[in-house]
Coordinates of C-alpha atoms in Angstrom, one line a residue:
M1 CA -7.6 13.8 15.4
I2 CA -11.4 13.1 13.9
V3 CA -13.3 10.6 15.4
Q4 CA -17.3 10.0 14.5
T5 CA -19.4 10.6 17.3
K6 CA -21.5 7.4 17.4
Q7 CA -24.5 8.6 20.1
K8 CA -27.0 5.7 18.7
S9 CA -26.1 2.0 18.3
K10 CA -25.0 0.7 15.2
E11 CA -28.7 -1.6 15.2
Q12 CA -30.9 1.9 16.0
L13 CA -28.3 3.6 13.2
R14 CA -29.1 0.6 10.9
E15 CA -32.6 0.5 11.5
E16 CA -33.1 4.3 11.0
L17 CA -31.1 4.3 7.6
L18 CA -33.0 1.4 6.2
K19 CA -36.5 3.5 6.1
P20 CA -38.1 3.5 3.0
D21 CA -38.4 6.9 3.0
V22 CA -38.3 9.2 -0.4
I23 CA -34.8 10.6 -0.3
T24 CA -32.4 12.7 -2.7
G25 CA -29.4 10.8 -4.9
S26 CA -27.4 12.3 -2.0
E27 CA -29.0 10.8 0.6
I28 CA -29.0 7.6 -0.8
L29 CA -25.2 8.2 -1.4
L30 CA -24.5 8.8 2.5
R31 CA -27.2 6.5 3.8
S32 CA -25.3 3.7 1.4
L33 CA -22.1 4.5 2.8
L34 CA -23.0 4.3 6.2
L35 CA -25.1 1.1 5.6
E36 CA -21.5 -0.4 4.1
D37 CA -19.9 0.8 7.5
V38 CA -17.7 3.7 5.9
D39 CA -16.8 5.6 8.9
C40 CA -14.3 8.1 7.3
V41 CA -14.8 9.9 3.9
F42 CA -12.1 11.6 2.4
G43 CA -12.9 14.3 -0.1
Y44 CA -13.0 18.2 -1.8
P45 CA -16.2 19.4 -3.1
G46 CA -16.6 21.3 -6.1
G47 CA -19.5 22.2 -8.1
A48 CA -21.1 18.9 -9.4
V49 CA -20.9 17.6 -5.7
L50 CA -22.8 20.3 -4.2
Y51 CA -26.2 18.6 -3.7
I52 CA -23.6 15.8 -1.9
Y53 CA -22.1 18.3 0.3
D54 CA -25.2 19.7 1.4
A55 CA -26.5 16.6 2.4
M56 CA -23.4 16.1 4.6
H57 CA -24.5 19.5 6.6
G58 CA -25.9 18.6 9.9
N59 CA -25.7 14.8 9.5
P60 CA -24.0 13.6 12.9
D61 CA -23.7 10.2 11.7
F62 CA -21.4 11.3 8.5
N63 CA -17.6 11.7 8.9
H64 CA -16.0 13.3 6.0
L65 CA -12.3 14.7 6.4
L66 CA -11.5 18.0 4.0
T67 CA -8.2 17.6 2.4
R68 CA -6.5 20.4 0.7
H69 CA -5.8 18.6 -2.8
E70 CA -8.1 15.5 -4.4
Q71 CA -4.7 13.5 -4.7
G72 CA -4.3 13.6 -1.3
A73 CA -8.0 12.7 -0.5
I74 CA -7.2 9.6 -2.6
H75 CA -3.8 8.6 -0.8
A76 CA -5.6 8.9 2.4
A77 CA -8.4 6.8 1.5
D78 CA -5.8 4.5 0.1
G79 CA -3.6 4.4 3.6
Y80 CA -6.8 3.9 5.0
A81 CA -7.9 0.6 3.1
R82 CA -4.1 -0.6 3.5
S83 CA -3.8 -0.5 7.2
T84 CA -7.4 -1.8 8.1
G85 CA -8.5 -4.2 5.2
K86 CA -11.8 -2.3 4.6
T87 CA -12.8 -0.4 1.5
G88 CA -11.5 3.2 1.1
V89 CA -14.0 6.0 0.0
C90 CA -13.1 9.4 -1.7
I91 CA -15.2 12.0 -3.2
A92 CA -14.3 14.4 -5.8
T93 CA -16.1 17.1 -8.3
S94 CA -16.4 16.6 -11.8
G95 CA -13.6 17.9 -14.2
P96 CA -10.3 18.8 -12.8
G97 CA -11.4 17.1 -9.3
A98 CA -12.1 13.9 -11.0
T99 CA -8.8 13.9 -12.9
N100 CA -6.9 14.9 -10.1
L101 CA -7.7 11.5 -8.6
V102 CA -6.0 9.5 -11.7
T103 CA -2.7 9.0 -10.2
G104 CA -4.2 7.5 -7.4
I105 CA -6.4 5.3 -8.7
A106 CA -3.9 3.9 -10.7
T107 CA -1.9 3.8 -8.0
A108 CA -4.3 1.6 -6.1
Y109 CA -4.7 -0.5 -8.9
M110 CA -1.6 -2.1 -9.5
D111 CA -1.2 -2.7 -5.7
S112 CA -5.0 -4.3 -5.5
V113 CA -6.0 -2.0 -3.1
P114 CA -9.9 -1.8 -2.4
L115 CA -11.4 1.9 -3.1
V116 CA -15.0 3.1 -4.0
V117 CA -14.2 6.6 -5.6
I118 CA -17.3 8.2 -5.9
T119 CA -17.0 11.8 -8.3
G120 CA -19.5 14.5 -9.8
N121 CA -20.5 14.8 -13.5
V122 CA -22.2 17.7 -15.2
A123 CA -26.2 16.9 -15.6
T124 CA -26.9 14.4 -17.7
S125 CA -28.8 16.6 -20.1
V126 CA -25.2 18.3 -21.1
I127 CA -23.2 15.3 -20.9
G128 CA -21.4 14.8 -24.3
T129 CA -21.3 18.6 -25.0
D130 CA -17.7 19.7 -23.6
A131 CA -20.0 21.5 -20.6
F132 CA -17.8 23.5 -18.3
Q133 CA -15.9 20.9 -15.8
E134 CA -16.8 17.7 -18.1
A135 CA -14.5 15.2 -18.1
D136 CA -15.2 11.4 -19.3
I137 CA -13.9 10.0 -16.1
T138 CA -15.4 6.7 -16.6
G139 CA -13.2 6.6 -19.9
I140 CA -10.3 8.0 -18.9
T141 CA -10.3 5.4 -15.9
M142 CA -11.3 2.3 -17.6
P143 CA -7.9 0.6 -17.9
I144 CA -7.4 1.4 -14.1
T145 CA -10.3 0.7 -12.3
K146 CA -11.8 -3.0 -11.7
H147 CA -14.9 -1.7 -12.9
S148 CA -16.7 1.7 -12.9
Y149 CA -20.2 2.9 -13.2
L150 CA -22.1 6.2 -14.6
V151 CA -25.4 6.4 -12.8
R152 CA -27.8 7.9 -15.7
D153 CA -30.8 7.7 -13.4
V154 CA -31.2 7.7 -9.4
K155 CA -33.1 4.4 -9.5
D156 CA -30.1 2.9 -10.2
L157 CA -27.7 4.6 -7.5
A158 CA -28.5 2.5 -4.3
R159 CA -28.0 -0.9 -6.0
T160 CA -24.7 0.7 -7.8
I161 CA -23.3 1.3 -4.7
K162 CA -23.6 -1.8 -3.3
E163 CA -22.3 -3.5 -5.9
A164 CA -19.1 -1.1 -6.3
F165 CA -18.2 -2.1 -2.5
H166 CA -18.7 -6.3 -3.6
I167 CA -16.5 -5.8 -6.5
A168 CA -13.9 -3.5 -4.7
S169 CA -13.7 -6.2 -1.8
T170 CA -13.8 -9.1 -3.2
G171 CA -11.4 -11.4 -5.6
R172 CA -8.2 -9.5 -6.4
K173 CA -9.2 -6.0 -4.5
G174 CA -9.2 -3.1 -6.4
P175 CA -10.9 0.6 -6.8
V176 CA -14.1 0.9 -8.2
L177 CA -15.4 4.2 -9.6
I178 CA -18.9 5.9 -9.2
D179 CA -19.9 8.8 -11.2
I180 CA -23.0 10.7 -10.4
P181 CA -24.4 13.4 -12.7
K182 CA -25.6 16.7 -10.7
D183 CA -29.5 16.0 -11.5
V184 CA -29.0 12.3 -10.3
S185 CA -27.3 13.5 -6.7
N186 CA -30.7 15.6 -6.5
A187 CA -33.8 13.8 -8.0
L188 CA -36.0 12.1 -5.6
Q189 CA -36.3 8.5 -5.0
E190 CA -37.4 6.2 -2.6
F191 CA -34.8 4.5 -0.5
H192 CA -34.1 0.5 -0.8
Y193 CA -30.7 -0.8 0.1
P194 CA -30.4 -3.9 -1.4
E195 CA -29.1 -7.1 0.7
K196 CA -27.0 -9.0 -1.5
V197 CA -25.5 -8.5 -4.8
D198 CA -26.2 -10.8 -7.8
I199 CA -23.5 -10.0 -10.5
R200 CA -24.3 -12.1 -13.7
G201 CA -20.5 -13.0 -15.1
Y202 CA -18.3 -12.1 -11.6
N203 CA -17.8 -14.8 -9.2
P204 CA -14.2 -14.4 -8.2
T205 CA -12.8 -18.5 -7.3
V206 CA -12.4 -18.6 -3.8
S207 CA -11.5 -22.5 -3.4
P208 CA -8.5 -23.5 -5.2
N209 CA -9.0 -27.2 -6.7
K210 CA -8.2 -29.5 -4.3
L211 CA -6.2 -31.4 -6.8
Q212 CA -3.9 -29.0 -7.3
V213 CA -3.4 -27.8 -3.8
D214 CA -2.6 -31.7 -3.3
R215 CA 0.5 -31.6 -6.8
M216 CA 1.5 -28.8 -4.4
L217 CA 2.0 -30.7 -1.6
E218 CA 3.3 -33.8 -2.9
A219 CA 6.0 -31.0 -4.2
I220 CA 7.1 -29.8 -1.1
A221 CA 7.2 -33.9 0.0
E222 CA 9.7 -34.6 -2.6
S223 CA 11.9 -31.1 -2.2
E224 CA 15.2 -30.5 -0.9
R225 CA 15.7 -26.5 -1.3
P226 CA 11.9 -25.3 -1.4
M227 CA 11.8 -21.3 -1.4
I228 CA 8.4 -19.2 -0.8
I229 CA 8.3 -15.8 -2.6
A230 CA 5.2 -14.3 -0.4
G231 CA 3.4 -11.4 -1.7
G232 CA 1.1 -8.5 -1.0
G233 CA -2.1 -11.1 -1.6
V234 CA -0.7 -12.6 1.9
V235 CA -1.5 -9.2 3.4
Y236 CA -4.9 -8.2 1.6
S237 CA -6.5 -11.6 2.2
G238 CA -5.6 -11.6 5.8
A239 CA -3.2 -15.2 5.7
S240 CA -0.6 -14.1 7.7
E241 CA -1.5 -16.6 10.5
E242 CA -1.7 -19.1 8.0
L243 CA 1.3 -18.6 6.1
I244 CA 3.2 -19.1 9.4
E245 CA 1.5 -22.5 10.1
F246 CA 2.2 -23.3 6.7
V247 CA 5.8 -22.7 6.7
N248 CA 6.1 -24.3 10.5
K249 CA 4.5 -27.2 8.9
T250 CA 6.7 -27.4 5.8
Q251 CA 9.7 -26.0 6.9
I252 CA 10.5 -23.9 3.9
P253 CA 12.4 -20.8 4.0
V254 CA 10.5 -17.2 3.1
T255 CA 11.4 -14.3 1.5
T256 CA 8.6 -11.2 1.3
T257 CA 8.1 -9.3 -1.6
L258 CA 7.8 -4.8 -1.1
L259 CA 4.3 -5.0 -0.5
G260 CA 4.4 -8.6 1.4
L261 CA 6.6 -6.8 4.2
G262 CA 5.0 -7.7 7.4
G263 CA 3.0 -11.1 6.1
F264 CA 5.4 -13.1 7.6
P265 CA 6.9 -12.3 10.6
S266 CA 10.6 -10.4 9.9
A267 CA 11.8 -12.0 13.3
S268 CA 11.8 -15.6 11.8
D269 CA 14.7 -17.3 11.5
L270 CA 12.9 -18.9 8.2
W271 CA 12.8 -15.0 6.9
L272 CA 15.2 -14.0 4.8
G273 CA 14.6 -10.7 3.7
M274 CA 13.2 -9.1 0.8
P275 CA 14.3 -10.3 -2.8
G276 CA 14.6 -8.4 -6.2
M277 CA 16.6 -5.1 -7.4
H278 CA 17.4 -4.4 -3.7
G279 CA 16.4 -7.3 -2.1
T280 CA 19.0 -8.8 0.4
Y281 CA 21.9 -11.0 -0.7
A282 CA 20.7 -13.9 1.1
A283 CA 16.9 -13.8 -0.7
N284 CA 18.2 -13.7 -3.5
I285 CA 21.1 -16.1 -3.8
A286 CA 18.1 -18.7 -2.4
L287 CA 15.8 -18.1 -5.0
Q288 CA 18.6 -18.7 -7.7
N289 CA 19.4 -21.9 -6.1
C290 CA 16.2 -23.7 -5.2
D291 CA 14.8 -26.7 -6.5
L292 CA 11.0 -25.7 -5.8
L293 CA 9.5 -21.7 -5.8
I294 CA 6.5 -21.5 -4.3
G295 CA 4.6 -18.0 -4.9
I296 CA 2.1 -16.9 -2.6
G297 CA -0.1 -13.7 -3.9
A298 CA 3.0 -12.8 -5.5
R299 CA 2.6 -11.2 -9.1
F300 CA 6.5 -11.7 -10.0
D301 CA 7.1 -8.2 -10.7
D302 CA 10.5 -7.4 -12.5
R303 CA 11.7 -5.5 -9.9
V304 CA 11.8 -8.7 -8.0
T305 CA 12.6 -11.4 -10.9
M306 CA 14.9 -8.5 -12.8
K307 CA 16.0 -10.4 -15.8
V308 CA 13.3 -13.0 -16.3
D309 CA 14.8 -15.8 -18.3
G310 CA 17.4 -15.7 -15.9
F311 CA 15.2 -16.1 -12.4
A312 CA 15.2 -19.1 -10.7
P313 CA 17.0 -21.6 -13.0
K314 CA 17.4 -24.4 -11.0
A315 CA 13.5 -24.5 -10.0
K316 CA 12.3 -27.8 -11.0
K317 CA 8.7 -26.9 -10.2
I318 CA 7.3 -23.3 -9.8
V319 CA 3.7 -23.0 -7.8
H320 CA 1.9 -19.6 -8.3
I321 CA -0.9 -19.4 -5.7
D322 CA -3.2 -16.3 -6.4
V323 CA -7.2 -15.2 -6.4
D324 CA -6.6 -13.5 -10.0
P325 CA -6.0 -16.5 -12.6
A326 CA -4.4 -13.6 -15.2
E327 CA -1.7 -13.2 -13.0
I328 CA -0.4 -16.9 -13.0
G329 CA 2.0 -17.7 -15.6
K330 CA 1.9 -14.4 -17.3
I331 CA 5.5 -13.8 -16.2
V332 CA 6.7 -17.0 -15.2
A333 CA 6.5 -20.3 -16.4
T334 CA 4.7 -22.2 -13.8
S335 CA 4.1 -25.7 -13.4
I336 CA 1.7 -25.8 -10.7
P337 CA -1.4 -23.1 -10.9
V338 CA -3.5 -22.7 -7.7
V339 CA -6.5 -20.7 -8.4
G340 CA -8.1 -18.9 -4.9
D341 CA -7.9 -17.1 -2.2
I342 CA -4.3 -17.0 -0.3
K343 CA -6.5 -17.6 3.1
T344 CA -8.2 -20.1 2.1
V345 CA -5.4 -21.9 0.0
L346 CA -3.4 -22.1 2.9
E347 CA -6.6 -23.5 5.2
Q348 CA -6.9 -26.1 2.9
A349 CA -3.2 -27.0 2.4
N350 CA -2.7 -26.7 6.1
Q351 CA -4.8 -29.8 6.9
K352 CA -2.3 -32.0 4.9
A353 CA 1.1 -30.2 5.0
K354 CA 3.9 -32.1 5.8
P355 CA 7.7 -31.2 5.9
A356 CA 10.1 -30.9 2.8
K357 CA 13.3 -32.7 3.1
S358 CA 14.8 -29.3 3.9
E359 CA 17.3 -29.9 6.8
S360 CA 20.7 -29.0 5.1
W361 CA 18.8 -26.4 3.0
I362 CA 17.6 -24.2 6.0
A363 CA 21.1 -24.4 7.2
E364 CA 22.4 -23.4 4.2
V365 CA 20.1 -20.1 3.6
Q366 CA 21.0 -19.3 7.7
E367 CA 24.1 -19.2 6.8
L368 CA 23.7 -17.1 4.0
K369 CA 21.9 -14.6 6.2
R370 CA 24.5 -14.8 9.1
N371 CA 27.3 -13.9 6.7
N372 CA 25.8 -11.8 4.3
P373 CA 23.7 -8.9 6.6
L374 CA 22.7 -5.7 5.0
R375 CA 25.5 -3.3 5.5
Y376 CA 26.4 0.5 5.3
V377 CA 29.5 2.3 5.9
D378 CA 28.2 4.4 9.0
S379 CA 29.8 7.8 9.9
D380 CA 30.0 9.6 12.7
I381 CA 30.4 13.5 10.9
E382 CA 27.5 12.8 8.4
L383 CA 24.0 11.6 9.5
K384 CA 23.5 8.2 7.2
P385 CA 19.7 7.6 6.4
Q386 CA 20.3 4.0 7.3
Y387 CA 21.0 4.7 10.3
V388 CA 18.0 6.9 11.1
I389 CA 15.5 4.1 9.8
E390 CA 17.3 1.9 12.7
M391 CA 16.4 4.3 14.8
L392 CA 13.3 4.8 14.4
H393 CA 13.1 0.7 14.1
K394 CA 14.6 0.6 17.6
T395 CA 12.5 3.8 19.7
T396 CA 9.3 1.8 18.2
N397 CA 10.1 -1.6 18.7
G398 CA 8.8 -2.2 15.2
E399 CA 5.5 -1.6 16.0
A400 CA 4.5 1.3 14.1
I401 CA 2.4 1.3 11.2
V402 CA 5.2 2.9 8.6
T403 CA 4.1 4.9 5.7
T404 CA 6.8 5.8 2.8
D405 CA 6.9 8.0 0.0
V406 CA 8.7 6.6 -3.4
G407 CA 12.6 6.4 -4.0
Q408 CA 15.9 5.7 -1.5
H409 CA 14.3 6.4 1.7
Q410 CA 11.5 3.8 0.5
M411 CA 14.1 1.3 -0.1
W412 CA 15.7 2.0 3.1
A413 CA 12.8 1.7 5.4
A414 CA 11.9 -1.5 3.6
Q415 CA 15.3 -2.7 4.5
F416 CA 16.1 -1.8 7.8
Y417 CA 12.9 -1.0 9.5
K418 CA 12.1 -4.5 10.5
F419 CA 8.0 -6.1 10.5
N420 CA 6.2 -8.3 12.1
K421 CA 2.5 -7.7 11.6
P422 CA 0.8 -7.4 8.4
R423 CA -0.5 -3.7 7.5
S424 CA 1.8 -1.9 9.6
W425 CA 3.7 -1.5 6.2
I426 CA 2.2 0.7 3.5
T427 CA 3.8 2.0 0.3
S428 CA 3.5 2.3 -3.2
G429 CA 4.5 -0.4 -4.8
G430 CA 3.9 -0.8 -8.3
L431 CA 2.7 2.5 -9.6
G432 CA 5.7 3.9 -7.6
T433 CA 3.9 6.8 -6.5
M434 CA 5.7 10.4 -5.6
G435 CA 3.6 12.3 -2.9
F436 CA 1.8 8.8 -1.8
G437 CA 3.5 9.0 1.6
F438 CA 2.4 11.4 3.8
P439 CA -1.6 11.6 3.0
S440 CA -1.2 7.7 3.0
A441 CA -0.5 8.4 6.5
I442 CA -3.2 10.7 7.4
G443 CA -5.5 7.8 6.5
A444 CA -4.1 5.5 8.3
Q445 CA -3.7 7.3 11.5
V446 CA -7.7 8.3 11.2
A447 CA -8.3 4.4 10.7
N448 CA -5.8 3.4 13.4
P449 CA -6.2 6.6 16.1
D450 CA -4.2 4.4 18.8
R451 CA -1.0 3.6 16.8
L452 CA 1.8 5.4 16.2
V453 CA 2.0 6.3 12.6
I454 CA 5.2 7.3 10.9
S455 CA 5.4 8.9 7.5
I456 CA 8.8 8.3 6.2
N457 CA 9.7 10.7 2.9
G458 CA 12.1 12.0 1.0
D459 CA 12.6 16.3 -0.2
G460 CA 11.1 15.2 -3.4
G461 CA 7.9 13.5 -2.2
M462 CA 7.2 15.5 0.5
Q463 CA 6.6 18.5 -1.6
M464 CA 4.4 16.8 -3.8
C465 CA 1.6 16.5 -0.9
S466 CA 3.0 19.0 1.8
Q467 CA -0.3 20.8 1.7
E468 CA -1.9 18.3 4.1
L469 CA 0.0 19.5 6.6
A470 CA -3.0 21.2 7.2
I471 CA -5.6 18.9 8.2
C472 CA -3.0 17.3 10.3
A473 CA -2.8 20.7 11.9
I474 CA -6.4 21.4 12.1
N475 CA -7.6 17.8 13.2
K476 CA -4.8 17.1 15.5
I477 CA -3.8 14.3 13.7
P478 CA -0.9 13.0 15.2
V479 CA 1.3 11.5 12.6
K480 CA 5.0 11.6 12.7
I481 CA 6.3 12.9 9.6
V482 CA 10.0 12.2 8.7
V483 CA 12.0 13.9 5.9
I484 CA 15.1 12.1 4.9
N485 CA 16.5 15.3 3.1
N486 CA 19.9 14.8 0.7
Q487 CA 18.9 17.4 -1.5
V488 CA 18.6 15.6 -4.4
L489 CA 16.0 13.2 -6.2
G490 CA 18.3 10.4 -4.6
M491 CA 17.4 7.5 -6.7
V492 CA 17.4 9.1 -9.8
R493 CA 20.7 10.5 -8.8
Q494 CA 21.3 7.0 -8.0
W495 CA 20.9 5.6 -11.2
Q496 CA 22.4 8.4 -13.1
E497 CA 25.7 7.7 -10.9
I498 CA 25.8 3.7 -11.4
I499 CA 24.0 3.4 -14.9
Y500 CA 24.6 6.8 -16.6
D501 CA 28.3 7.5 -15.9
N502 CA 27.8 10.3 -13.5
R503 CA 26.0 12.0 -15.8
Y504 CA 23.8 14.0 -12.9
S505 CA 20.9 15.8 -15.0
H506 CA 18.5 17.6 -13.2
I507 CA 18.4 16.2 -10.0
D508 CA 19.2 18.9 -7.6
L509 CA 16.6 19.7 -4.9
A510 CA 19.2 22.2 -3.3
G511 CA 16.1 25.1 -3.2
S512 CA 13.3 23.2 -1.6
P513 CA 11.9 25.1 1.4
D514 CA 13.0 24.9 5.1
F515 CA 11.0 21.5 5.9
V516 CA 10.6 23.2 9.8
K517 CA 9.3 26.5 8.7
L518 CA 7.1 25.1 6.2
A519 CA 5.4 23.0 8.7
E520 CA 5.5 25.5 11.4
A521 CA 3.4 27.7 8.6
Y522 CA 1.0 25.1 8.7
G523 CA 0.7 24.8 12.7
V524 CA 3.1 21.7 12.8
K525 CA 5.8 21.0 15.3
G526 CA 8.9 21.4 13.0
L527 CA 12.7 19.3 14.1
R528 CA 15.5 19.4 12.7
A529 CA 18.6 17.1 13.1
T530 CA 22.3 17.0 11.0
N531 CA 23.9 14.4 13.5
K532 CA 23.3 11.4 15.5
E533 CA 23.0 13.0 19.1
E534 CA 20.6 15.5 17.0
A535 CA 18.9 12.9 15.4
S536 CA 18.4 10.6 19.2
R537 CA 17.1 14.1 20.5
V538 CA 14.5 15.2 18.4
W539 CA 13.3 12.0 17.6
Q540 CA 12.4 11.4 21.1
E541 CA 11.2 14.9 21.3
A542 CA 9.1 14.3 18.3
L543 CA 7.5 10.9 20.2
D544 CA 6.9 12.7 23.8
T545 CA 4.6 15.5 21.4
P546 CA 1.1 14.2 21.7
G547 CA 0.5 15.9 18.1
P548 CA 2.1 15.8 14.7
V549 CA 5.8 16.8 14.1
L550 CA 7.7 17.0 11.1
V551 CA 11.1 16.0 11.8
E552 CA 13.9 16.6 9.0
F553 CA 16.8 14.4 9.3
V554 CA 19.4 16.3 6.7
V555 CA 21.9 13.1 5.6
R556 CA 24.5 12.2 3.1
K557 CA 23.7 13.3 -0.2
H558 CA 25.7 10.6 -1.9
E559 CA 24.5 7.8 -0.1
N560 CA 23.4 4.9 -2.3
V561 CA 21.0 1.9 -1.7
F562 CA 22.3 -1.5 -2.1
P563 CA 22.3 -4.0 -2.8
M564 CA 21.7 -2.8 -5.9
V565 CA 20.6 -5.5 -9.6
T566 CA 20.9 -3.1 -12.7
Q567 CA 18.6 -3.7 -15.2
G568 CA 19.2 -6.6 -17.8
S569 CA 21.3 -8.4 -14.9
T570 CA 20.1 -11.7 -13.1
I571 CA 18.8 -11.4 -9.4
D572 CA 22.1 -13.2 -8.2
Q573 CA 24.2 -10.4 -9.8
M574 CA 24.3 -7.7 -7.2
L575 CA 26.0 -4.5 -6.4
L576 CA 27.3 -4.8 -2.5
G577 CA 28.3 -1.4 -2.5
E578 CA 31.4 0.1 -0.5
S579 CA 31.2 -2.8 2.0
E580 CA 31.6 -5.3 -1.2

């Protein structure tokens, strides 16, 4: 495990870093990152960033993790950010290095993850001439960043870095890109790091309008069938404790979106599970029958609402709390908009919050939950993926940080691994990025060296960033890598079965490598299980192994994720599968 060696106190280091020395742009960058308390940068060098990497040489205070692909670097930075709440940082060179970051930038943008993405560029004198490895990365990424900078003068570099961290980590969080031409990274400048940021036109609303909060509390007091849908905003604003207090005071049942899992404890009697396409029966039925719906840090994604004009039809009022005013009313008509930071809004609401008239409603939804648990048909012959996820949960007491790739395994993990703490669940929600799961686990493990980190992947997504096995082996990063191998693109196969009348087209992954041998080729221990007995034994062996381990679980090929709501249906029109 890479751990930064800190021989100096933070105060001593800060004093040294703030000295007004005349230094290069590259040294300005490194100093600025250290002053922003960045303890690990993920990256991959190339020609346009060689001055920056040269400045790293011999710097005992700067920690950099060399990935094997730029996409691995940005997903690792993303996992670092999601698991800590800090801003993740990655570096890549110009041209192909920068464009290899685009998918990761879009992933972070869709899920509101704070990143500072640093790219090199060709010298300012040849920008716009199609020079070797030149790409207009600020133009390319404009729609998928909160803001982007092309630094043409070294005098602007320190201020730009300070602004980038401020923008990435405030308001609705997200990625900010800094593009640094090669000559700027080598130019000399006296170093002065700004103490504060003042950006005209950028002042995110933190404190809500008190009248709107009062309107929400009045609606709660009058409600008999209220529901809360809590999203990723609860986690990102650090508002989990405030949400628990709010629910206890108002007595409102809660459903948490895919990105909101862990933001409210799954052990609570008032938690109904995840809503939407693969949500629980209780959550979906409750949403369709509530008379007051309160969205908290959730953006009413189409996988949650499904058929929008049939979503929450009995809700007389819809409250939407969000730090981003652009989200309010974008998907569903909102009766009471509350703009502000979720933590601040709930702190204010908790001062006056009183119970809804929800006693009989709570009894009703709890009965729905008891009578309609998540089900699957188990087997003693074939290994079922749901069984594997339940085993992971049981053996870790739900205390691990879990990352996933995208597909069926992602939904099974969301359904069957129960989260009680925020920042324990890391997955690509909005963009649905295959290849995200494993490198994001590396970032989470680097950030949380004392936590167990489990990366759950499908056999498809695992092959998109499998080269990062090398850095786990070299740096002894003890991620436990799970591959749910059903030999197909599982979610695509499920859609082709249910929606496309069994017309299976280009989903066969039977030619995939032997994952155990692949892991061993990189120097990582590899294990395989094909039945329950083997699953229990090899998983325990993985847990008992101090370093990284890859465990391949060979599961039933034709297993589907249920419940499922098909597109064009309302969320109460669920397919329940074999147990239906």
